[in-house]
Coordinates of C-alpha atoms in Angstrom, one line a residue:
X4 CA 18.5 -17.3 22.5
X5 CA 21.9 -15.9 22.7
X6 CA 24.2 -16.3 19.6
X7 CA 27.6 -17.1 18.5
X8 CA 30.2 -14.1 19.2
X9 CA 31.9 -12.9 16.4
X10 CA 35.4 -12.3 15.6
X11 CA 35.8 -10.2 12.4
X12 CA 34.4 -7.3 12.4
X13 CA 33.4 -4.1 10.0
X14 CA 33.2 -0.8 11.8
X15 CA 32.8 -2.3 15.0
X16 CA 29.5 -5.0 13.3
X17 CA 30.0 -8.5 12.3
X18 CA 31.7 -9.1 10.0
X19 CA 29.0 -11.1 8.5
X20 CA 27.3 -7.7 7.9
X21 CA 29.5 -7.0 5.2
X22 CA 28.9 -9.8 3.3
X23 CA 24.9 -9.4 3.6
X24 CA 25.1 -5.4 3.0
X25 CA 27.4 -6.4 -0.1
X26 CA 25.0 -9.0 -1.8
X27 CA 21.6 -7.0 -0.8
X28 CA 23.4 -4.2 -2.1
X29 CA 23.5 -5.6 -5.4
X30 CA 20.6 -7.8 -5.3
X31 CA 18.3 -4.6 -5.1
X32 CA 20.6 -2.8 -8.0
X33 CA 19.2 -5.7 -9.8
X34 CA 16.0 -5.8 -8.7
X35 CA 15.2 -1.7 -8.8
X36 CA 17.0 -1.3 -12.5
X37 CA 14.9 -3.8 -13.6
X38 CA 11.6 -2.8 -12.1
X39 CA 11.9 0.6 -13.0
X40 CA 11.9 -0.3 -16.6
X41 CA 8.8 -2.6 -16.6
X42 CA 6.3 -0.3 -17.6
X43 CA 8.0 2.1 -19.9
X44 CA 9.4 -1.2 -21.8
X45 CA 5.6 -2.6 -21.9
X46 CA 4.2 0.6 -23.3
X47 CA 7.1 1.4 -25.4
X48 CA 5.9 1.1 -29.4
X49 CA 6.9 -1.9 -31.3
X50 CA 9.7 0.6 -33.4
X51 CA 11.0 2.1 -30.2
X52 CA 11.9 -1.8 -29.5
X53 CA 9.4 -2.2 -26.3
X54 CA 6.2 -4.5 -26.4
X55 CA 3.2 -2.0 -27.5
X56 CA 0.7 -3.2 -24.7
X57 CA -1.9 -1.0 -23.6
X58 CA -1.2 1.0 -20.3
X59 CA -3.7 -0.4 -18.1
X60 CA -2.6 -4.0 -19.1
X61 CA 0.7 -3.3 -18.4
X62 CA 0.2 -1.3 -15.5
X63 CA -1.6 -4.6 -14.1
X64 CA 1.0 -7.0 -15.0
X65 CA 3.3 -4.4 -13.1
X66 CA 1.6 -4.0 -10.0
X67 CA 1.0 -8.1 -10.2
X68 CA 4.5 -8.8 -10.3
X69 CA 5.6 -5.9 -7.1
X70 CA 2.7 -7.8 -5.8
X71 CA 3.7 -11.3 -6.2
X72 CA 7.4 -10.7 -5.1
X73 CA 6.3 -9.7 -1.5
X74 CA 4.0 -12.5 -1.2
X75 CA 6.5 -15.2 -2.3
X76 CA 8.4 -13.7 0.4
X77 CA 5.9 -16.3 3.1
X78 CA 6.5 -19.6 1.0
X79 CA 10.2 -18.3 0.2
X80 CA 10.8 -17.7 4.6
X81 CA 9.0 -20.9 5.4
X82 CA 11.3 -23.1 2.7
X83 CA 14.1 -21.3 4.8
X84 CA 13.3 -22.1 7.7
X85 CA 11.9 -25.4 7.5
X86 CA 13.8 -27.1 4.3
X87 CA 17.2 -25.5 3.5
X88 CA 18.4 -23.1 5.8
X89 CA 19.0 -19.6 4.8
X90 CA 22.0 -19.2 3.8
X91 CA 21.7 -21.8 0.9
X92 CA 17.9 -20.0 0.2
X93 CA 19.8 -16.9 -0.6
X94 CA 22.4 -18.7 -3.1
X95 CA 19.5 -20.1 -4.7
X96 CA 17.6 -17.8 -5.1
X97 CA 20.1 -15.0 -6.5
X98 CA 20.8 -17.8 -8.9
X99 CA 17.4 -17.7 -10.2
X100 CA 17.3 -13.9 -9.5
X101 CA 19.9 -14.1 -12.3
X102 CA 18.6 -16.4 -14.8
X103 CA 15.3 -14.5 -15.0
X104 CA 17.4 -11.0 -15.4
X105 CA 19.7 -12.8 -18.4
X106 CA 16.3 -14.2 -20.0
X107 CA 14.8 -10.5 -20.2
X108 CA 18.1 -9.5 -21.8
X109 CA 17.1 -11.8 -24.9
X110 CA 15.5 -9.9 -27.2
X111 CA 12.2 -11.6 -27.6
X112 CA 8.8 -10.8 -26.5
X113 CA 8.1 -14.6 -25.5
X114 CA 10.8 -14.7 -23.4
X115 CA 10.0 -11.4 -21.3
X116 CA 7.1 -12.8 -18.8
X117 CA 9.5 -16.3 -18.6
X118 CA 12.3 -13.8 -17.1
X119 CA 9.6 -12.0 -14.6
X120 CA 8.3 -14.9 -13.5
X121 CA 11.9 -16.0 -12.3
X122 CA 12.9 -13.1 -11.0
X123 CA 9.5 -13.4 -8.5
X124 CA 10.4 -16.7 -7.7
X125 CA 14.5 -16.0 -6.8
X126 CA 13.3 -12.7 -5.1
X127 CA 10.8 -14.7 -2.8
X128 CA 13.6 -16.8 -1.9
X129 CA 16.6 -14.2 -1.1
X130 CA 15.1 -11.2 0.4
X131 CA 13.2 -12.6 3.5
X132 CA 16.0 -14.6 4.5
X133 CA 18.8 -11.5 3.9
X134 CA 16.6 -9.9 6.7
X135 CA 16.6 -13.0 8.9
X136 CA 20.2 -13.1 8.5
X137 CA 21.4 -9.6 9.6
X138 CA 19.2 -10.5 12.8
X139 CA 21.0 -13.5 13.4
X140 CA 24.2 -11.8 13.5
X141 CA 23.2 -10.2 17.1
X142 CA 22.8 -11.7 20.2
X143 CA 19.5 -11.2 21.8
X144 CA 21.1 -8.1 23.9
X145 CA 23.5 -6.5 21.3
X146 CA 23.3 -2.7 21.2
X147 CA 24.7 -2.6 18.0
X148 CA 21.3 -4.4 16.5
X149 CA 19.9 -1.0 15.5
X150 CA 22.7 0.5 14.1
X151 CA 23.6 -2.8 12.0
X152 CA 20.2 -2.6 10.6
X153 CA 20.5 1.0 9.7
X154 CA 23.6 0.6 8.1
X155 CA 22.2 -2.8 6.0
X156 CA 19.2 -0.6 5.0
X157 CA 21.9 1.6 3.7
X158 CA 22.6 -0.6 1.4
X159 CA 19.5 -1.1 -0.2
X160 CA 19.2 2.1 -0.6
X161 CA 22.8 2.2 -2.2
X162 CA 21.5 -0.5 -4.7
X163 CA 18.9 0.6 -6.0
X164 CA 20.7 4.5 -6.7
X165 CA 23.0 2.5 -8.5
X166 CA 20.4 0.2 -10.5
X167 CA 18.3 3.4 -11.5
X168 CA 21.1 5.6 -12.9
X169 CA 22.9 2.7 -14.7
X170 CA 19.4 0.6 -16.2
X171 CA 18.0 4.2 -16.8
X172 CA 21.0 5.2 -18.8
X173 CA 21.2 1.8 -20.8
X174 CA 17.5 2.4 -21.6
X175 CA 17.9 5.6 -23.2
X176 CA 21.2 5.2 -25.2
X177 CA 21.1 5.2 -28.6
X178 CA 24.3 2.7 -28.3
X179 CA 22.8 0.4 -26.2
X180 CA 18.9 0.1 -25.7
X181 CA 16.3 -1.9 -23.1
X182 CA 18.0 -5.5 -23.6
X183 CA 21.4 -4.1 -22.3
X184 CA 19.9 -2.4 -19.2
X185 CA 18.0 -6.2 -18.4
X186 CA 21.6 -7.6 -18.6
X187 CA 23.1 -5.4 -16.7
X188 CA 20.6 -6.0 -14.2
X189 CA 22.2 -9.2 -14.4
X190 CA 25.5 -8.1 -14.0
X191 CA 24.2 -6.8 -10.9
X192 CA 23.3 -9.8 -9.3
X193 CA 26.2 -11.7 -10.5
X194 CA 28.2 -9.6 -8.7
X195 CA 26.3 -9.6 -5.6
X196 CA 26.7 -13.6 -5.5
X197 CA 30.5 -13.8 -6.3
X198 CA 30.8 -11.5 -3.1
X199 CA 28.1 -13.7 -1.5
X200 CA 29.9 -16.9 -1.9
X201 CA 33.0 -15.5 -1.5
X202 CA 32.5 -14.3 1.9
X203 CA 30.4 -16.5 3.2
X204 CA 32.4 -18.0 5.6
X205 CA 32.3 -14.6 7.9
X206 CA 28.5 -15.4 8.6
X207 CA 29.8 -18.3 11.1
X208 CA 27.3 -20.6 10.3
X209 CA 24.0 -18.2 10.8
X210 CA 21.3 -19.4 8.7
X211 CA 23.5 -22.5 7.4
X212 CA 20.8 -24.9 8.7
X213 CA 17.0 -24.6 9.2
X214 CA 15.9 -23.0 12.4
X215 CA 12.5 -25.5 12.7
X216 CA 13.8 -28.6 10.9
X217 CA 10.8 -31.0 9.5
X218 CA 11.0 -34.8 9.6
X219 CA 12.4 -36.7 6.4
X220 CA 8.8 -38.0 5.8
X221 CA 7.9 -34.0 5.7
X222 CA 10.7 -33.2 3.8
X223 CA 9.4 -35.4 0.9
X224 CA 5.8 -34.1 1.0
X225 CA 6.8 -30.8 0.9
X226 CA 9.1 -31.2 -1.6
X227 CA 6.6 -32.9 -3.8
X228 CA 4.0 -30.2 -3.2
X229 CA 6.7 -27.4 -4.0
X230 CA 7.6 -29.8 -7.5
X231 CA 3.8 -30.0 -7.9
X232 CA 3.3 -26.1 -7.7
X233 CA 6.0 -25.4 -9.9
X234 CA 4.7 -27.8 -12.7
X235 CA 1.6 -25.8 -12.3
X236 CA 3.0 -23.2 -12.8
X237 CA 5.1 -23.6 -16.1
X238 CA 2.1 -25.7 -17.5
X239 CA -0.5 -22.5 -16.8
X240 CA 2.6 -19.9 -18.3
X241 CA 3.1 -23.4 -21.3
X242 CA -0.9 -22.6 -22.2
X243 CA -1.0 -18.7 -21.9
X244 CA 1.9 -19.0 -24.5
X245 CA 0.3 -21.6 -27.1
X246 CA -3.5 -19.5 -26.6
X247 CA -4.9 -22.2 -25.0
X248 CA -5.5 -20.1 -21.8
X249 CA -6.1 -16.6 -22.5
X250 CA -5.4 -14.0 -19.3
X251 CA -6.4 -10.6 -18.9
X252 CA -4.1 -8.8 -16.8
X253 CA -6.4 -6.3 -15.5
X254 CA -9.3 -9.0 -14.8
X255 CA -6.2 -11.2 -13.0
X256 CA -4.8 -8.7 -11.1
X257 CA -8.4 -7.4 -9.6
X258 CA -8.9 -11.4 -8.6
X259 CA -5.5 -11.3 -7.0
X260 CA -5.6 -8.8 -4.7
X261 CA -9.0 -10.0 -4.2
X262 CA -7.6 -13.5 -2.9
X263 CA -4.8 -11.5 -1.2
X264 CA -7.1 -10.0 0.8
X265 CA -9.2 -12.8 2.0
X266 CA -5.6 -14.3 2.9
X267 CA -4.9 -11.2 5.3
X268 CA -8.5 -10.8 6.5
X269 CA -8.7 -14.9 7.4
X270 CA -5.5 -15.6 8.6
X271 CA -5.6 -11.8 11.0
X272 CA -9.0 -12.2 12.7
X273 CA -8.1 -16.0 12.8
X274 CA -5.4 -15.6 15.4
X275 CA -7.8 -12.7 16.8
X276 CA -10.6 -14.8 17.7
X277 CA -8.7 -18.5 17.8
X278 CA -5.7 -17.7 19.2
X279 CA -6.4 -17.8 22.6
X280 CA -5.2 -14.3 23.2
X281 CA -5.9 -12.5 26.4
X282 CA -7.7 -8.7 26.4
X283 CA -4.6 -7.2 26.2
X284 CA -3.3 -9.0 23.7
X285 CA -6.2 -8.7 21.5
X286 CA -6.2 -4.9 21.8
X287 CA -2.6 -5.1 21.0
X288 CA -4.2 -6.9 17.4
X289 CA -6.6 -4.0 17.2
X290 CA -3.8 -1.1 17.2
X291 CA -2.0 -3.3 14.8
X292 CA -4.8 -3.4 12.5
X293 CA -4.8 0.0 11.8
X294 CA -1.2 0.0 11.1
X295 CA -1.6 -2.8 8.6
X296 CA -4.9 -0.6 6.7
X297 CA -2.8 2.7 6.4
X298 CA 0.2 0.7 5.1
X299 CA -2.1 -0.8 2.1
X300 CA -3.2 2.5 1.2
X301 CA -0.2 4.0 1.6
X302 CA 1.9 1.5 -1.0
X303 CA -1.0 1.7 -3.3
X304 CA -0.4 5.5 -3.8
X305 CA 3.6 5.3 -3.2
X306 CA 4.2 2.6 -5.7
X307 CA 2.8 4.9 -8.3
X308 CA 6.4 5.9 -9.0
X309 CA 7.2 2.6 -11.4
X310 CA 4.0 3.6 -13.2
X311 CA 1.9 6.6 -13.8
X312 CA 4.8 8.7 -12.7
X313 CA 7.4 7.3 -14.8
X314 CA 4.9 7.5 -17.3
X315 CA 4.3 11.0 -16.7
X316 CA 7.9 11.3 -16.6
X317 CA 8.6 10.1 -20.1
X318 CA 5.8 11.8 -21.6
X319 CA 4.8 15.2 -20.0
X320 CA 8.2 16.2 -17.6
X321 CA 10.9 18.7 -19.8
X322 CA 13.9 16.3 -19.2
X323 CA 16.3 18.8 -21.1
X324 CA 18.8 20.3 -19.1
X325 CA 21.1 22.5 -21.7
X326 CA 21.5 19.6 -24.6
X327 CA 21.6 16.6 -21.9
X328 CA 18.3 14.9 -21.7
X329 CA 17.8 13.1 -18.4
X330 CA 16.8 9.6 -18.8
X331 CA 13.2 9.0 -17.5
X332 CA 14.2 6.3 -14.5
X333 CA 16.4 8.8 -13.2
X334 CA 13.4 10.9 -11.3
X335 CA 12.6 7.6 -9.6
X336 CA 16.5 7.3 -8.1
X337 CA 15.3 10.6 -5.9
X338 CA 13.7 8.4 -3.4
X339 CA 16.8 6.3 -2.6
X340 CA 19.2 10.0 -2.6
X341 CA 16.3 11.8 0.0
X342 CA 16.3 8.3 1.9
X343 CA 19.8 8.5 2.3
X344 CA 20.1 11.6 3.1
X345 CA 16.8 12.1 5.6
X346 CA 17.4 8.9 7.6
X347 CA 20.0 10.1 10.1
X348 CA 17.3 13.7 10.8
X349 CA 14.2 11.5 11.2
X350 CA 16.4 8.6 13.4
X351 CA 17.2 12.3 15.6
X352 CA 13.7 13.3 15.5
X353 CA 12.5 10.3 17.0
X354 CA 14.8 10.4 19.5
X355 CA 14.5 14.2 20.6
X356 CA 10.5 13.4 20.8
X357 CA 11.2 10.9 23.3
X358 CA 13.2 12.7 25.6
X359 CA 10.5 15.2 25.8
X360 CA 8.4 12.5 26.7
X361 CA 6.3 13.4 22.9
X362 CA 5.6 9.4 21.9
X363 CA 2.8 9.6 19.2
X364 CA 1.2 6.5 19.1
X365 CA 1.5 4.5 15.9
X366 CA -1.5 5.1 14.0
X367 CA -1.0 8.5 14.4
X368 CA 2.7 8.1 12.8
X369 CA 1.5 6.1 10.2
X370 CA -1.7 8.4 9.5
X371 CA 1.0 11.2 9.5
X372 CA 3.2 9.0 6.5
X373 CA 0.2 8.4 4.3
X374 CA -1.1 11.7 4.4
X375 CA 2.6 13.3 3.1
X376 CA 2.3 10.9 0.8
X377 CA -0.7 11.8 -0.6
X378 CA 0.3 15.5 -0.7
X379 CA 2.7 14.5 -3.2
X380 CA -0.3 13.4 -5.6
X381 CA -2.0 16.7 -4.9
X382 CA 1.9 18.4 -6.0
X383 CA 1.3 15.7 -9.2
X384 CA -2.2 17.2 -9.6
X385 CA -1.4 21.0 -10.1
X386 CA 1.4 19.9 -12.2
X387 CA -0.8 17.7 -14.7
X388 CA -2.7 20.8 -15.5
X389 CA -0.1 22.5 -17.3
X390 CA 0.5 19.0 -19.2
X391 CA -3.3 19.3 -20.0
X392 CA -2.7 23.2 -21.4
X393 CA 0.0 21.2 -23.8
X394 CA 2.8 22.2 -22.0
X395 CA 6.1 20.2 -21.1
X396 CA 6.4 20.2 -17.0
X397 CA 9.6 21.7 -15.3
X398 CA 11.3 18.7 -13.4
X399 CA 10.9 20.3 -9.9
X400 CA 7.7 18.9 -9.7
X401 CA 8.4 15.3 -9.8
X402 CA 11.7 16.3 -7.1
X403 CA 8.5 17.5 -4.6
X404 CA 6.6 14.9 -4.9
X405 CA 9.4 12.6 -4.9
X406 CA 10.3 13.8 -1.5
X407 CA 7.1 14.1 0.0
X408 CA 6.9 10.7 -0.8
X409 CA 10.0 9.9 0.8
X410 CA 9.0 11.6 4.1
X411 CA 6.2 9.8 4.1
X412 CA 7.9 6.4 3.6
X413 CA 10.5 7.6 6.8
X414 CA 7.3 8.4 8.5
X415 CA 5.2 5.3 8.2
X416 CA 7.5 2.0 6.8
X417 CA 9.8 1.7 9.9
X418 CA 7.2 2.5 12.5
X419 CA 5.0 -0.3 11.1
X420 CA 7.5 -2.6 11.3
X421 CA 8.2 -1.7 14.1
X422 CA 4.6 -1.8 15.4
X423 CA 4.2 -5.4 14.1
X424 CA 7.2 -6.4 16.5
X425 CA 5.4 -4.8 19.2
X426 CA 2.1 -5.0 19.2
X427 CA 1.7 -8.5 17.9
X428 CA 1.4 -11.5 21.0
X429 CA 4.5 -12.9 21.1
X430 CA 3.8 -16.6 20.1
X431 CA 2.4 -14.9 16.8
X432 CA 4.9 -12.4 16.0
X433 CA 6.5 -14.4 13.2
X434 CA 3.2 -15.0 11.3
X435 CA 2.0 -11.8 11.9
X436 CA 5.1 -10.2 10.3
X437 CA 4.6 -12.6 7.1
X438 CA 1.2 -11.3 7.7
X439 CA 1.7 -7.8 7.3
X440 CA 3.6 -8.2 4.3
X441 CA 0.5 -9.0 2.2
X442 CA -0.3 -5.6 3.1
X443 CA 2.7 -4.8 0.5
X444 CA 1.3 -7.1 -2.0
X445 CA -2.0 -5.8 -1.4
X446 CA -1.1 -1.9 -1.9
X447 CA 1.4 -3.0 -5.1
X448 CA -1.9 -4.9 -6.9
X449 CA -3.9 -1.7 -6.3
X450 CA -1.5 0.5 -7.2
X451 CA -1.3 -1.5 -10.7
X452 CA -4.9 -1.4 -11.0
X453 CA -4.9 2.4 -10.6
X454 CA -2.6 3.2 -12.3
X455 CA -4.2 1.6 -15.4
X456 CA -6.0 4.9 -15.4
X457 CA -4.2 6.6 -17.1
X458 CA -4.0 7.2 -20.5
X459 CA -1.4 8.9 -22.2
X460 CA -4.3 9.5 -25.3
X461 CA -6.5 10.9 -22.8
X462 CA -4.2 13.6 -21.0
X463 CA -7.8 15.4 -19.5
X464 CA -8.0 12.2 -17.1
X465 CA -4.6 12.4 -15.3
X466 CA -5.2 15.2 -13.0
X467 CA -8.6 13.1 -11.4
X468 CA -6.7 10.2 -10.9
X469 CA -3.8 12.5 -8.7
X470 CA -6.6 13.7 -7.3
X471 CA -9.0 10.9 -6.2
X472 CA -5.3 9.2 -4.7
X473 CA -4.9 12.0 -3.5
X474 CA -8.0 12.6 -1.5
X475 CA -8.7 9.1 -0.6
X476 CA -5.7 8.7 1.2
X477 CA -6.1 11.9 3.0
X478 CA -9.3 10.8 3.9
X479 CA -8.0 7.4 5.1
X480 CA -5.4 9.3 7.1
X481 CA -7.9 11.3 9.0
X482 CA -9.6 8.4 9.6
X483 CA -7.1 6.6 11.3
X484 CA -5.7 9.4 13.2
X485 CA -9.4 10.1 15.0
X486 CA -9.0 6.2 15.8
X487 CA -5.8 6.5 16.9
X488 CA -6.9 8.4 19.9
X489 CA -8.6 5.3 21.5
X490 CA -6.2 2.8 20.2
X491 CA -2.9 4.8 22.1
X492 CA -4.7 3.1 24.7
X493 CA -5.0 -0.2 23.5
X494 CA -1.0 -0.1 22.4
X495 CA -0.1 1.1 25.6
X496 CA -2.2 -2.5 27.2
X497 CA -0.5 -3.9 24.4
X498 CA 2.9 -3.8 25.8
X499 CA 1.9 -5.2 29.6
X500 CA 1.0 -8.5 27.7

């Protein structure tokens, strides 16, 4: 399908680039500041103004609410593409992105899961279709594809520096305090839509209608089902507030990722075996099936960094540098600098590789990903120790593990995406991508759940739970590398489908 060509341009993109780099630039600055704070806000004591819950509960709620943004991304893409169009699901939904960010900033404990559960709901809407977008700015045979999304994945990158040095300074200030970073999470995505609607124009009309139009008699159903849900929804949230409907988080979020993985596991081996897929294709599916099991264990140790390691941060890591202390949600802003600053090496390494005819399959990239990754956790294990001899931790720990972390991410997150493009049959690729992003919301809900292992009154446990993430994922990695070696095969069959 070839598109429109563009006129304006910025540094030789679309100009519609700008306008999406812009907004998701400020979008995530919103969406990173805030979730940074989550768990050191939950924990927080009633005096230092935060909500004195338990750190497994809110280490739950955390990892269901990570969890529950990715997989509102599928409803969120479908309304896009089948109700409103995407442009309009973006405005929308950064409204709502923004009304959930100014309800946090009130100052009242009933008001705080009110506020997260907008911000899931605006998030579902915006970021799928931001994606989609950027796409749509290229025609089908555009060399400058690539490049336009390196430079839009800048920007997210960008965003979220930004949210973590300016939420985590708010935080910390004695002149300012938790409610003031939430608002100027806020800010943030105010900022981001008054560019968003300001420049909309330079999109020429990509993502201004739906791509698969329904009828007007399935316009009304699914409206009314989408009403219905959200009644639901504020009736269930209407209950848990009066204590008519008592949730645990721990209990809810185990349930979840239970569901979430029945989800993957039906809908996956349901286009396997009823898709009508030829052998090729289905050993394409097999390849991609060990992508989508290293990426869940891979986010359920890498999402660690909202929780037990900003936890570890704020309790155990010697933050003073001469009299500045640094704020705790500043170690988490290292991922976003080492991503900046390691893409352009690993984009080059990729590309040396192949010229030397080196092409590792991609199990064996992503088994490579998740087991730097869980170096980081053994790096988090010897430095727990000291905090268990009752001694404050020198920051360079946290940096290393930080940036295994990171090389681990640049190792495995693009390659699986790319592997999902690739490997999946055609006619399926677009499910299949919405797909393997319950492998996200699968890894976040685990993550929570692990994460609610550690206790702060209980400092003898941490360096067992670095450990047993550490080893498991090794062991995972191992696993899939050995497999790897018969599914190269199967990817290579894979790409005569």
């Amino acid at each position: 399908m070839n598109k429109p060509e563009f006129t304006g341009t910025w540094f030789g993109q679309p100009g519609g680039l700008l306008t999406l780099f812009a907004t998701e630039m400020w979008e995530r600055m919103s969406y990173y500041g805030m979730r940074m704070m989550l768990v050191l806000f939950m924990t927080a004591s009633l005096q230092d103004g935060g909500l004195a819950i338990t750190v497994a509960s809110a280490a739950a709620i955390y990892g269901l609410y990570t969890g529950s943004v990715y997989f509102m991304g599928l409803p969120g893409g479908w309304i896009a593409d089948r109700l409103i169009g995407g442009q309009k699901s973006i405005w929308y939904g950064g409204i709502i992105i923004m009304c959930g960010h100014i309800i946090l900033a009130i100052p009242s404990d009933t008001t705080f899961f009110i506020g997260l559960i907008f911000v899931v709901l605006g998030t579902g809407l915006l970021k799928p279709n931001m994606s989609s977008l950027v796409g749509g700015l290229y025609a089908d045979n555009d060399d400058r594809r690539d490049a336009g999304f390196a430079i839009y994945y800048m920007g997210i990158n960008l965003g979220s520096l930004i949210g973590y040095l300016v939420c985590g300074y708010l935080m910390e200030s004695d002149s300012f305090g938790w409610h003031w970073a939430f608002g100027a999470a806020a800010v943030g995505m105010a900022i981001g839509l008054v560019i968003y609607k300001k420049t909309t124009a330079r999109l020429n009309g990509v993502g201004a209608e739906p791509t698969h139009p329904m009828s007007e008699k399935g316009k009304k159903i699914s409206w009314a089902i989408i009403a219905a849900s959200l009644a639901s929804l504020a009736l269930v949230t209407f209950l848990a507030f009066n204590g008519s409907l008592v949730i645990n988080p721990v209990v809810f979020a185990e349930n979840t990722a239970i569901i979430f993985a029945i989800i993957f596991v039906v809908y996956f081996f349901g286009i396997y075996f009823l898709g009508n897929l030829n052998q090729n294709e289905k050993k394409g599916m097999g390849a991609l099936l060990l992508v989508c099991v290293a990426s869940i264990c891979f986010w359920s140790g890498f999402e660690q960094a909202g929780s037990s390691l900003n936890l570890f941060a704020r309790d155990y890591t010697d933050r003073m540098i001469g009299s500045f202390e640094i704020p705790t949600g500043w170690f988490q802003s290292l991922n976003s600098f080492f991503i900046i600053a390691l893409s352009p090496f690993f984009a080059v390494l990729w590309i040396n590789l192949s010229k030397k005819m080196i092409s590792p399959s991609y199990g064996i990239k992503t088994a490579v990903g998740l087991i730097i990754m869980a170096t980081g956790f053994l790096v988090m294990f010897a430095a727990s120790q000291y905090a268990v001899a009752g001694l404050k931790v020198a920051p360079y720990w946290l940096v290393a593990t930080y940036f295994l972390h990171t090389v681990g991410e640049l190792c495995l997150s693009p390659v699986a995406l790319s592997a999902v493009s690739k490997l999946s049959p055609k006619r399926f690729s677009g499910q299949l991508m919405g797909v393997f992003v319950l492998t996200y919301s699968i890894g976040n809900l685990i993550s929570g759940l692990l994460a609610g292992n550690y206790d702060p009154n209980n400092v003898e446990q941490i360096p067992s739970l670095y450990l047993q993430i550490s080893l498991f994922s090794i062991g995972i990695g191992i696993v899939v590398v050995l497999l790897s070696f018969k599914t190269k095969a199967w990817e290579k069959a894979a790409e005569d489908k």
